[in-house]
Amino acid sequence: MRAPIGNFDDATPAPDCLDELTAPVAAAVRAWSGDIPAEQLIYVDTDPEIADTAVFVEHYGQDLLEQSANCVIVVGRRGGGTTLAGCLVLSHTRVDVNGAVRKQLGARKASFAAMDTATGESGMEYGGITPIGLPADWPLLVDSAVIDAEWVLVGSGRRRGKLIVPGKAFAALPGAVVIEGLGI
């Protein structure tokens, strides 16, 4: 099968390669429901040594710079309480943590979660975190530009491999809130 974006040697529907995904991502793909069929979630094998965006797009296609999204974990604090949330923005933008995130979470302070927290709480590898499979009780803040994209490349839960997903699918994920201007 040919990937809908990028220059990848092989592409496989994610339900056909669950062993390549981390446990929470595989569970989310297995339980997938909604308007977008699970078979439209495409897994592509990639070299983990070139997982960082600049080198990645040089190898797999410059067009991916505009079609890739990063999922980062943030922590919002208010009083004694904390809230973990996922944020998904196109990779050529950055998350507006101190504006849009803080406001959406109703937090006094918001920041990127520590790597150990992000990986430990998500069950995913650093550099491969994806919104698919994040804990269902977390808010998932999604920039509207991600939803508007026909296809989006995101992590697979591991540094090796990526998922190519129809942009509108992210709006249907558990806890998803679409925000205009989340990525700046």
PDB file of C-alpha atoms in Angstrom:
ATOM      1  CA  MET A   1       0.000   0.000   0.000  1.00  0.00           C
ATOM      2  CA  ARG A   2       1.211   3.525  -0.762  1.00  0.00           C
ATOM      3  CA  ALA A   3       1.051   6.191   1.963  1.00  0.00           C
ATOM      4  CA  PRO A   4      -1.233   9.143   1.130  1.00  0.00           C
ATOM      5  CA  ILE A   5       1.583  11.598   2.018  1.00  0.00           C
ATOM      6  CA  GLY A   6       5.367  11.396   2.240  1.00  0.00           C
ATOM      7  CA  ASN A   7       7.918   9.079   0.650  1.00  0.00           C
ATOM      8  CA  PHE A   8       7.664   5.891   2.690  1.00  0.00           C
ATOM      9  CA  ASP A   9       8.724   2.427   1.532  1.00  0.00           C
ATOM     10  CA  ASP A  10       5.660   0.748   3.016  1.00  0.00           C
ATOM     11  CA  ALA A  11       2.357   1.724   4.578  1.00  0.00           C
ATOM     12  CA  THR A  12      -0.018  -0.577   6.451  1.00  0.00           C
ATOM     13  CA  PRO A  13      -3.455  -0.009   8.003  1.00  0.00           C
ATOM     14  CA  ALA A  14      -2.789   0.369  11.737  1.00  0.00           C
ATOM     15  CA  PRO A  15      -5.266  -2.416  12.707  1.00  0.00           C
ATOM     16  CA  ASP A  16      -3.040  -4.838  10.740  1.00  0.00           C
ATOM     17  CA  CYS A  17       0.143  -4.029  12.683  1.00  0.00           C
ATOM     18  CA  LEU A  18      -0.869  -3.548  16.315  1.00  0.00           C
ATOM     19  CA  ASP A  19       2.380  -5.180  17.481  1.00  0.00           C
ATOM     20  CA  GLU A  20       4.279  -2.154  16.142  1.00  0.00           C
ATOM     21  CA  LEU A  21       2.372   0.184  18.485  1.00  0.00           C
ATOM     22  CA  THR A  22       2.632   0.783  22.217  1.00  0.00           C
ATOM     23  CA  ALA A  23      -0.084  -0.831  24.343  1.00  0.00           C
ATOM     24  CA  PRO A  24      -2.264   2.280  24.787  1.00  0.00           C
ATOM     25  CA  VAL A  25      -2.090   3.146  21.076  1.00  0.00           C
ATOM     26  CA  ALA A  26      -2.867  -0.434  20.026  1.00  0.00           C
ATOM     27  CA  ALA A  27      -5.823  -0.493  22.449  1.00  0.00           C
ATOM     28  CA  ALA A  28      -7.167   2.767  21.004  1.00  0.00           C
ATOM     29  CA  VAL A  29      -6.863   1.471  17.431  1.00  0.00           C
ATOM     30  CA  ARG A  30      -8.585  -1.798  18.440  1.00  0.00           C
ATOM     31  CA  ALA A  31     -11.454   0.155  20.046  1.00  0.00           C
ATOM     32  CA  TRP A  32     -11.668   2.750  17.237  1.00  0.00           C
ATOM     33  CA  SER A  33     -15.183   3.859  16.284  1.00  0.00           C
ATOM     34  CA  GLY A  34     -16.686   6.802  14.523  1.00  0.00           C
ATOM     35  CA  ASP A  35     -16.995   8.269  11.057  1.00  0.00           C
ATOM     36  CA  ILE A  36     -13.415   7.494  10.004  1.00  0.00           C
ATOM     37  CA  PRO A  37     -12.774   3.735   9.605  1.00  0.00           C
ATOM     38  CA  ALA A  38      -9.799   2.395  11.584  1.00  0.00           C
ATOM     39  CA  GLU A  39      -8.291   1.166   8.294  1.00  0.00           C
ATOM     40  CA  GLN A  40      -7.703   4.831   7.388  1.00  0.00           C
ATOM     41  CA  LEU A  41      -5.201   5.069  10.254  1.00  0.00           C
ATOM     42  CA  ILE A  42      -2.009   4.217   8.378  1.00  0.00           C
ATOM     43  CA  TYR A  43       1.214   3.009  10.008  1.00  0.00           C
ATOM     44  CA  VAL A  44       4.534   3.742   8.297  1.00  0.00           C
ATOM     45  CA  ASP A  45       7.821   2.315   9.521  1.00  0.00           C
ATOM     46  CA  THR A  46      10.495   4.964  10.039  1.00  0.00           C
ATOM     47  CA  ASP A  47      14.077   5.112  11.255  1.00  0.00           C
ATOM     48  CA  PRO A  48      14.121   6.193  14.935  1.00  0.00           C
ATOM     49  CA  GLU A  49      17.556   7.761  14.439  1.00  0.00           C
ATOM     50  CA  ILE A  50      15.988  10.426  12.231  1.00  0.00           C
ATOM     51  CA  ALA A  51      12.748  11.002  14.161  1.00  0.00           C
ATOM     52  CA  ASP A  52      13.348  14.717  14.784  1.00  0.00           C
ATOM     53  CA  THR A  53      11.324  16.868  12.403  1.00  0.00           C
ATOM     54  CA  ALA A  54      14.053  18.639  10.374  1.00  0.00           C
ATOM     55  CA  VAL A  55      16.006  15.465   9.535  1.00  0.00           C
ATOM     56  CA  PHE A  56      12.815  13.444   9.167  1.00  0.00           C
ATOM     57  CA  VAL A  57      11.312  15.669   6.466  1.00  0.00           C
ATOM     58  CA  GLU A  58      14.628  15.831   4.632  1.00  0.00           C
ATOM     59  CA  HIS A  59      14.564  12.019   4.360  1.00  0.00           C
ATOM     60  CA  TYR A  60      10.834  11.272   3.946  1.00  0.00           C
ATOM     61  CA  GLY A  61       9.670  14.366   2.040  1.00  0.00           C
ATOM     62  CA  GLN A  62       9.701  18.132   2.502  1.00  0.00           C
ATOM     63  CA  ASP A  63       5.906  18.217   2.088  1.00  0.00           C
ATOM     64  CA  LEU A  64       5.646  16.527   5.491  1.00  0.00           C
ATOM     65  CA  LEU A  65       6.732  19.729   7.236  1.00  0.00           C
ATOM     66  CA  GLU A  66       3.295  21.173   6.480  1.00  0.00           C
ATOM     67  CA  GLN A  67       1.491  17.862   7.067  1.00  0.00           C
ATOM     68  CA  SER A  68       3.031  16.753  10.371  1.00  0.00           C
ATOM     69  CA  ALA A  69       1.746  17.457  13.855  1.00  0.00           C
ATOM     70  CA  ASN A  70       3.413  17.259  17.236  1.00  0.00           C
ATOM     71  CA  CYS A  71       1.634  16.013  20.324  1.00  0.00           C
ATOM     72  CA  VAL A  72       3.032  17.375  23.577  1.00  0.00           C
ATOM     73  CA  ILE A  73       1.916  16.799  27.132  1.00  0.00           C
ATOM     74  CA  VAL A  74       1.295  19.840  29.314  1.00  0.00           C
ATOM     75  CA  VAL A  75       0.482  20.255  32.970  1.00  0.00           C
ATOM     76  CA  GLY A  76      -1.898  22.915  34.260  1.00  0.00           C
ATOM     77  CA  ARG A  77      -1.809  23.950  37.904  1.00  0.00           C
ATOM     78  CA  ARG A  78      -4.424  25.742  39.974  1.00  0.00           C
ATOM     79  CA  GLY A  79      -4.284  25.802  43.738  1.00  0.00           C
ATOM     80  CA  GLY A  80      -3.124  22.337  44.846  1.00  0.00           C
ATOM     81  CA  GLY A  81      -4.491  20.539  41.792  1.00  0.00           C
ATOM     82  CA  THR A  82      -2.848  19.599  38.512  1.00  0.00           C
ATOM     83  CA  THR A  83      -4.276  18.594  35.150  1.00  0.00           C
ATOM     84  CA  LEU A  84      -2.397  16.725  32.441  1.00  0.00           C
ATOM     85  CA  ALA A  85      -3.473  17.351  28.865  1.00  0.00           C
ATOM     86  CA  GLY A  86      -2.347  16.514  25.348  1.00  0.00           C
ATOM     87  CA  CYS A  87      -1.867  19.310  22.821  1.00  0.00           C
ATOM     88  CA  LEU A  88      -1.741  18.680  19.077  1.00  0.00           C
ATOM     89  CA  VAL A  89      -0.416  21.358  16.720  1.00  0.00           C
ATOM     90  CA  LEU A  90       1.117  21.356  13.253  1.00  0.00           C
ATOM     91  CA  SER A  91       4.869  20.833  13.521  1.00  0.00           C
ATOM     92  CA  HIS A  92       5.761  24.205  12.001  1.00  0.00           C
ATOM     93  CA  THR A  93       3.982  25.930  14.917  1.00  0.00           C
ATOM     94  CA  ARG A  94       4.385  25.802  18.679  1.00  0.00           C
ATOM     95  CA  VAL A  95       1.815  25.299  21.425  1.00  0.00           C
ATOM     96  CA  ASP A  96       0.530  28.514  23.006  1.00  0.00           C
ATOM     97  CA  VAL A  97       1.029  27.174  26.535  1.00  0.00           C
ATOM     98  CA  ASN A  98       0.762  30.469  28.422  1.00  0.00           C
ATOM     99  CA  GLY A  99      -2.280  31.690  26.477  1.00  0.00           C
ATOM    100  CA  ALA A 100      -4.644  29.179  24.887  1.00  0.00           C
ATOM    101  CA  VAL A 101      -3.651  26.175  27.030  1.00  0.00           C
ATOM    102  CA  ARG A 102      -3.745  27.987  30.358  1.00  0.00           C
ATOM    103  CA  LYS A 103      -7.122  29.525  29.497  1.00  0.00           C
ATOM    104  CA  GLN A 104      -8.669  26.240  28.280  1.00  0.00           C
ATOM    105  CA  LEU A 105      -7.477  24.322  31.359  1.00  0.00           C
ATOM    106  CA  GLY A 106      -8.556  27.095  33.743  1.00  0.00           C
ATOM    107  CA  ALA A 107      -5.039  26.952  35.154  1.00  0.00           C
ATOM    108  CA  ARG A 108      -3.114  29.620  36.988  1.00  0.00           C
ATOM    109  CA  LYS A 109       0.079  28.210  35.483  1.00  0.00           C
ATOM    110  CA  ALA A 110       0.697  25.852  32.564  1.00  0.00           C
ATOM    111  CA  SER A 111       3.942  24.304  31.337  1.00  0.00           C
ATOM    112  CA  PHE A 112       5.261  21.365  29.375  1.00  0.00           C
ATOM    113  CA  ALA A 113       5.216  18.183  31.452  1.00  0.00           C
ATOM    114  CA  ALA A 114       8.563  16.708  32.468  1.00  0.00           C
ATOM    115  CA  MET A 115       9.706  13.925  30.140  1.00  0.00           C
ATOM    116  CA  ASP A 116       9.316  11.248  32.850  1.00  0.00           C
ATOM    117  CA  THR A 117       5.766  12.429  33.542  1.00  0.00           C
ATOM    118  CA  ALA A 118       4.837  12.612  29.844  1.00  0.00           C
ATOM    119  CA  THR A 119       6.135   9.124  29.059  1.00  0.00           C
ATOM    120  CA  GLY A 120       5.135   7.488  32.333  1.00  0.00           C
ATOM    121  CA  GLU A 121       1.572   8.780  32.340  1.00  0.00           C
ATOM    122  CA  SER A 122       0.963   8.273  28.596  1.00  0.00           C
ATOM    123  CA  GLY A 123       2.663   4.879  28.253  1.00  0.00           C
ATOM    124  CA  MET A 124       4.449   6.172  25.152  1.00  0.00           C
ATOM    125  CA  GLU A 125       8.067   6.863  24.223  1.00  0.00           C
ATOM    126  CA  TYR A 126       9.525  10.354  24.247  1.00  0.00           C
ATOM    127  CA  GLY A 127       9.567  11.631  20.670  1.00  0.00           C
ATOM    128  CA  GLY A 128       6.703   9.371  19.650  1.00  0.00           C
ATOM    129  CA  ILE A 129       3.781  10.610  21.747  1.00  0.00           C
ATOM    130  CA  THR A 130       0.533  10.584  19.805  1.00  0.00           C
ATOM    131  CA  PRO A 131      -2.969  11.756  20.706  1.00  0.00           C
ATOM    132  CA  ILE A 132      -4.338   8.323  19.789  1.00  0.00           C
ATOM    133  CA  GLY A 133      -4.244   6.323  22.999  1.00  0.00           C
ATOM    134  CA  LEU A 134      -3.793   9.131  25.521  1.00  0.00           C
ATOM    135  CA  PRO A 135      -5.779   8.567  28.731  1.00  0.00           C
ATOM    136  CA  ALA A 136      -9.465   9.181  27.986  1.00  0.00           C
ATOM    137  CA  ASP A 137      -9.889  11.418  31.036  1.00  0.00           C
ATOM    138  CA  TRP A 138      -7.259  13.918  29.830  1.00  0.00           C
ATOM    139  CA  PRO A 139      -8.277  16.958  27.840  1.00  0.00           C
ATOM    140  CA  LEU A 140      -6.888  16.780  24.295  1.00  0.00           C
ATOM    141  CA  LEU A 141      -6.458  20.262  22.865  1.00  0.00           C
ATOM    142  CA  VAL A 142      -6.278  20.202  19.063  1.00  0.00           C
ATOM    143  CA  ASP A 143      -5.418  23.173  16.881  1.00  0.00           C
ATOM    144  CA  SER A 144      -8.111  23.755  14.265  1.00  0.00           C
ATOM    145  CA  ALA A 145      -5.445  23.727  11.511  1.00  0.00           C
ATOM    146  CA  VAL A 146      -4.816  20.032  12.296  1.00  0.00           C
ATOM    147  CA  ILE A 147      -8.510  19.235  11.814  1.00  0.00           C
ATOM    148  CA  ASP A 148      -8.530  21.139   8.514  1.00  0.00           C
ATOM    149  CA  ALA A 149      -5.647  19.099   7.048  1.00  0.00           C
ATOM    150  CA  GLU A 150      -6.597  16.227   4.750  1.00  0.00           C
ATOM    151  CA  TRP A 151      -3.877  13.922   6.156  1.00  0.00           C
ATOM    152  CA  VAL A 152      -1.638  14.431   9.189  1.00  0.00           C
ATOM    153  CA  LEU A 153       1.514  12.566  10.209  1.00  0.00           C
ATOM    154  CA  VAL A 154       1.787  12.001  13.992  1.00  0.00           C
ATOM    155  CA  GLY A 155       3.750   9.755  16.326  1.00  0.00           C
ATOM    156  CA  SER A 156       2.850   6.107  16.806  1.00  0.00           C
ATOM    157  CA  GLY A 157       3.635   5.909  20.512  1.00  0.00           C
ATOM    158  CA  ARG A 158       7.237   4.942  19.703  1.00  0.00           C
ATOM    159  CA  ARG A 159      10.123   6.818  18.103  1.00  0.00           C
ATOM    160  CA  ARG A 160      10.119   4.161  15.379  1.00  0.00           C
ATOM    161  CA  GLY A 161       7.100   4.471  13.131  1.00  0.00           C
ATOM    162  CA  LYS A 162       4.465   7.107  12.523  1.00  0.00           C
ATOM    163  CA  LEU A 163       0.734   7.207  11.926  1.00  0.00           C
ATOM    164  CA  ILE A 164      -0.896   9.009   9.008  1.00  0.00           C
ATOM    165  CA  VAL A 165      -4.429   9.997   9.965  1.00  0.00           C
ATOM    166  CA  PRO A 166      -7.215  12.051   8.351  1.00  0.00           C
ATOM    167  CA  GLY A 167      -7.111  15.421  10.140  1.00  0.00           C
ATOM    168  CA  LYS A 168     -10.800  15.421  11.025  1.00  0.00           C
ATOM    169  CA  ALA A 169     -10.355  12.157  12.975  1.00  0.00           C
ATOM    170  CA  PHE A 170      -8.598  13.999  15.804  1.00  0.00           C
ATOM    171  CA  ALA A 171     -11.770  15.940  16.672  1.00  0.00           C
ATOM    172  CA  ALA A 172     -13.494  12.658  17.547  1.00  0.00           C
ATOM    173  CA  LEU A 173     -10.844  11.422  20.011  1.00  0.00           C
ATOM    174  CA  PRO A 174     -11.784  11.186  23.711  1.00  0.00           C
ATOM    175  CA  GLY A 175     -11.543  14.560  25.452  1.00  0.00           C
ATOM    176  CA  ALA A 176     -10.860  16.452  22.195  1.00  0.00           C
ATOM    177  CA  VAL A 177     -11.442  20.192  22.175  1.00  0.00           C
ATOM    178  CA  VAL A 178     -10.699  21.988  18.909  1.00  0.00           C
ATOM    179  CA  ILE A 179      -9.119  25.410  19.494  1.00  0.00           C
ATOM    180  CA  GLU A 180      -8.431  28.111  16.930  1.00  0.00           C
ATOM    181  CA  GLY A 181      -4.929  29.499  17.497  1.00  0.00           C
ATOM    182  CA  LEU A 182      -3.578  26.749  19.779  1.00  0.00           C
ATOM    183  CA  GLY A 183      -0.558  26.549  17.486  1.00  0.00           C
ATOM    184  CA  ILE A 184       1.252  29.848  17.012  1.00  0.00           C
TER     185      ILE A 184
END
